[in-house]
Coordinates of C-alpha atoms in Angstrom, one line a residue:
X6 CA -7.0 -18.1 13.8
X7 CA -3.9 -17.4 10.8
X8 CA -5.8 -19.2 8.6
X9 CA -9.3 -18.3 9.1
X10 CA -8.1 -14.6 9.1
X11 CA -6.6 -15.0 5.9
X12 CA -10.1 -16.6 4.6
X13 CA -12.1 -13.4 6.5
X14 CA -9.7 -10.8 4.7
X15 CA -10.2 -12.4 1.3
X16 CA -14.4 -12.9 1.5
X17 CA -14.8 -9.2 2.6
X18 CA -12.4 -7.6 -0.7
X19 CA -14.1 -10.1 -2.7
X20 CA -17.8 -9.0 -1.5
X21 CA -19.0 -12.5 -1.3
X22 CA -22.6 -11.8 0.2
X23 CA -22.9 -15.8 0.0
X24 CA -20.4 -17.1 2.4
X25 CA -22.4 -17.7 5.4
X26 CA -23.3 -20.8 4.8
X27 CA -21.1 -22.0 2.4
X28 CA -18.6 -23.4 4.9
X29 CA -15.9 -25.8 4.1
X30 CA -13.3 -27.1 6.1
X31 CA -10.8 -30.1 6.6
X32 CA -8.0 -30.6 8.9
X33 CA -4.7 -33.3 8.6
X34 CA -5.6 -36.4 10.4
X35 CA -2.8 -36.2 13.2
X36 CA -2.6 -36.1 16.5
X37 CA -1.7 -31.8 16.7
X38 CA -3.8 -31.6 13.1
X39 CA -5.4 -28.2 12.5
X40 CA -9.0 -27.2 11.2
X41 CA -8.2 -24.8 8.6
X42 CA -11.0 -23.3 6.1
X43 CA -11.4 -24.1 2.6
X44 CA -11.7 -21.1 -0.4
X45 CA -14.5 -21.5 -2.6
X46 CA -17.7 -21.0 -3.9
X47 CA -17.1 -17.2 -4.6
X48 CA -18.9 -16.5 -7.9
X49 CA -21.2 -13.9 -6.3
X50 CA -18.5 -11.8 -4.6
X51 CA -16.6 -9.2 -7.0
X52 CA -19.6 -7.5 -8.6
X53 CA -22.1 -10.6 -9.9
X54 CA -25.3 -9.3 -8.3
X55 CA -24.2 -5.5 -8.9
X56 CA -22.1 -3.1 -11.3
X57 CA -21.3 -1.3 -8.5
X58 CA -20.5 -3.5 -5.6
X59 CA -16.9 -2.5 -5.1
X60 CA -18.5 0.1 -2.8
X61 CA -20.6 -2.0 -0.6
X62 CA -20.1 -2.6 3.1
X63 CA -18.9 -6.0 3.5
X64 CA -17.2 -5.7 6.7
X65 CA -20.5 -4.5 8.5
X66 CA -22.0 -7.5 6.6
X67 CA -19.3 -10.2 8.1
X68 CA -19.9 -8.5 11.2
X69 CA -23.0 -8.4 11.5
X70 CA -24.8 -9.0 15.1
X71 CA -28.0 -10.3 13.7
X72 CA -28.1 -10.5 10.3
X73 CA -30.9 -12.7 8.2
X74 CA -31.1 -16.2 8.5
X75 CA -29.5 -16.4 4.7
X76 CA -27.1 -15.5 3.6
X77 CA -25.2 -14.2 6.9
X78 CA -27.2 -15.0 9.7
X79 CA -25.9 -14.2 13.7
X80 CA -24.1 -17.9 13.9
X81 CA -22.1 -17.5 10.7
X82 CA -20.5 -13.9 11.5
X83 CA -19.8 -15.1 14.9
X84 CA -16.3 -16.3 15.8
X85 CA -15.0 -12.9 13.0
X86 CA -17.2 -10.6 15.5
X87 CA -15.9 -12.6 18.5
X88 CA -12.0 -12.3 17.5
X89 CA -11.9 -8.8 17.1
X90 CA -12.8 -7.8 20.3
X91 CA -9.6 -9.0 21.2
X92 CA -7.0 -5.6 20.5
X93 CA -3.9 -8.0 19.9
X94 CA -6.4 -10.0 16.7
X95 CA -7.5 -7.2 16.0
X96 CA -4.4 -5.3 15.1
X97 CA -3.4 -8.4 13.4
X98 CA -6.4 -7.9 11.7
X99 CA -6.3 -4.8 10.5
X100 CA -1.9 -5.1 9.8
X101 CA -2.7 -8.3 7.4
X102 CA -5.9 -6.4 5.5
X103 CA -3.0 -3.4 5.2
X104 CA -0.9 -5.8 3.3
X105 CA -3.2 -7.5 1.5
X106 CA -4.5 -4.2 -0.2
X107 CA -1.1 -2.9 -1.3
X108 CA -0.2 -6.2 -2.6
X109 CA -2.2 -8.8 -3.2
X110 CA -5.2 -7.3 -4.2
X111 CA -3.7 -3.6 -5.3
X112 CA -5.4 -2.5 -8.0
X113 CA -2.7 -2.8 -10.5
X114 CA -2.2 -6.7 -9.6
X115 CA -5.2 -8.1 -10.1
X116 CA -6.2 -6.1 -13.1
X117 CA -3.7 -8.1 -13.9
X118 CA -4.8 -11.3 -13.4
X119 CA -8.3 -10.8 -14.5
X120 CA -6.7 -9.7 -18.0
X121 CA -4.5 -12.1 -18.0
X122 CA -7.5 -14.9 -17.6
X123 CA -9.6 -13.1 -19.8
X124 CA -7.0 -13.5 -22.9
X125 CA -6.1 -17.0 -21.5
X126 CA -10.2 -17.6 -22.5
X127 CA -10.6 -16.1 -25.4
X128 CA -9.7 -18.5 -28.0
X129 CA -12.0 -20.9 -26.2
X130 CA -15.3 -18.4 -25.6
X131 CA -16.6 -18.7 -28.6
X132 CA -17.8 -22.0 -28.7
X133 CA -18.5 -21.8 -24.7
X134 CA -20.9 -19.3 -25.8
X135 CA -22.5 -21.4 -28.9
X136 CA -22.9 -24.1 -27.4
X137 CA -24.5 -22.5 -23.9
X138 CA -26.5 -20.3 -26.3
X139 CA -25.1 -17.2 -25.1
X140 CA -23.3 -13.6 -25.8
X141 CA -20.4 -11.9 -26.1
X142 CA -21.4 -8.7 -25.4
X143 CA -23.0 -9.9 -21.9
X144 CA -19.7 -11.7 -21.4
X145 CA -17.3 -9.0 -21.9
X146 CA -19.6 -6.8 -19.8
X147 CA -19.2 -8.9 -16.2
X148 CA -15.2 -8.5 -17.0
X149 CA -15.1 -5.0 -17.3
X150 CA -17.0 -4.6 -13.7
X151 CA -15.0 -7.1 -12.5
X152 CA -12.4 -5.1 -14.0
X153 CA -13.9 -1.7 -12.2
X154 CA -14.5 -3.8 -9.0
X155 CA -10.7 -4.3 -9.4
X156 CA -9.7 -0.7 -9.6
X157 CA -12.3 0.8 -7.0
X158 CA -12.5 -1.6 -4.5
X159 CA -9.8 -1.0 -2.0
X160 CA -10.1 2.4 -1.3
X161 CA -13.6 1.8 0.2
X162 CA -12.3 -1.6 1.8
X163 CA -9.5 1.3 3.2
X164 CA -13.0 4.1 4.6
X165 CA -14.8 0.8 5.7
X166 CA -11.9 -0.6 7.9
X167 CA -11.3 2.9 9.0
X168 CA -14.9 3.5 9.7
X169 CA -15.3 0.7 12.2
X170 CA -11.8 0.9 13.9
X171 CA -9.2 2.9 15.6
X172 CA -7.0 3.3 12.4
X173 CA -6.1 6.8 11.7
X174 CA -5.7 8.1 8.5
X175 CA -3.7 6.7 6.0
X176 CA -0.3 7.2 5.3
X177 CA 2.0 6.7 2.4
X178 CA 4.4 4.8 3.2
X179 CA 7.6 4.2 0.2
X180 CA 10.3 1.7 0.5
X181 CA 13.4 0.7 -2.2
X182 CA 16.7 -1.6 -1.4
X183 CA 20.4 -0.8 -3.2
X184 CA 21.6 -3.9 -4.6
X185 CA 22.6 -6.8 -2.2
X186 CA 19.3 -7.7 -0.2
X187 CA 15.5 -6.9 0.7
X188 CA 13.4 -5.7 2.6
X189 CA 10.1 -7.4 4.2
X190 CA 7.5 -5.5 5.8
X191 CA 5.2 -7.2 7.9
X192 CA 6.7 -9.8 7.6
X193 CA 4.4 -10.5 4.2
X194 CA 5.4 -8.3 1.6
X195 CA 8.8 -9.0 0.2
X196 CA 10.6 -5.5 -1.5
X197 CA 13.8 -6.5 -3.6
X198 CA 13.9 -5.3 -7.1
X199 CA 11.2 -3.1 -7.2
X200 CA 9.9 0.6 -5.8
X201 CA 7.3 -0.3 -3.1
X202 CA 4.4 1.9 -2.9
X203 CA 1.7 1.5 -0.4
X204 CA -0.5 2.3 2.5
X205 CA -0.7 1.7 6.3
X206 CA -2.9 3.6 9.1
X207 CA -1.7 6.0 11.4
X208 CA -2.8 3.8 14.4
X209 CA -0.7 0.8 13.3
X210 CA 2.8 0.3 13.6
X211 CA 4.4 -1.1 10.3
X212 CA 7.4 -3.6 11.0
X213 CA 10.4 -4.1 8.9
X214 CA 13.5 -6.0 8.2
X215 CA 16.6 -5.9 6.2
X216 CA 17.5 -8.7 5.3
X217 CA 20.9 -8.8 3.4
X218 CA 21.8 -11.7 1.1
X219 CA 25.0 -13.6 1.0
X220 CA 27.9 -11.5 1.2
X221 CA 26.4 -8.6 1.8
X222 CA 26.6 -6.3 5.3
X223 CA 23.2 -4.2 6.5
X224 CA 25.2 -0.7 6.2
X225 CA 21.8 1.3 7.6
X226 CA 18.0 2.6 6.9
X227 CA 17.2 6.5 4.9
X228 CA 14.5 8.5 5.5
X229 CA 13.8 7.0 8.7
X230 CA 15.1 7.7 12.1
X231 CA 16.4 4.6 13.6
X232 CA 20.1 3.1 14.5
X233 CA 21.6 2.6 11.0
X234 CA 22.5 -1.0 12.9
X235 CA 19.6 -2.2 14.1
X236 CA 18.2 -4.8 11.6
X237 CA 14.3 -5.1 12.5
X238 CA 12.3 -1.5 13.8
X239 CA 8.6 -1.2 14.3
X240 CA 7.7 2.2 12.7
X241 CA 4.8 4.5 14.6
X242 CA 3.9 6.0 10.9
X243 CA 2.7 9.9 10.7
X244 CA 1.0 11.8 8.1
X245 CA 3.8 14.2 6.4
X246 CA 6.4 12.0 7.1

């Protein structure tokens, strides 16, 4: 289930409109091996079909109960739709999506990955374009569409999540640590050397955990109303606090 959740979050963020029929899965050939989804063929995402794709409500698209036979027939959205009816899954889905939007899919992180791959491909592009009789300005055009997608997409996805679920408003969340340890947010995001800035939903609690390094002792939290000696806590966020 966790693997399926991650898979769906990625497909929704990418705005992959060709995901319904492109399904591959595998499992270890062991007695207790569990099925897992394989991420592939995502080229229809990240703005391939439209320069304004970052606005598209892919959450609604991937949870459509009576979609067209292509690209998202009802059977292809059934599992996610039914899982989202479960309150525990829904909360985990929203928490995990928010974590990714604050880290993996954060604009600065995705833009940096695009730029790194762009620089890696530059030395090969002239030969590639000549071989297939393509124009460099078209390539640059589509790379810039991806950069725009990376910059704008998180805000639109947050809005789509807020429209569909009872998330409450967005609350700014900041965390930092002194030398000697790290903070783990929702068991997903490690905060150690850098200052963490993100956004979470008002109605979805955030879990924090202090992890002292060897030889150090945790002495307390600052900026939040918690018992100082509690290594772990669940925070109900409030705007302005």
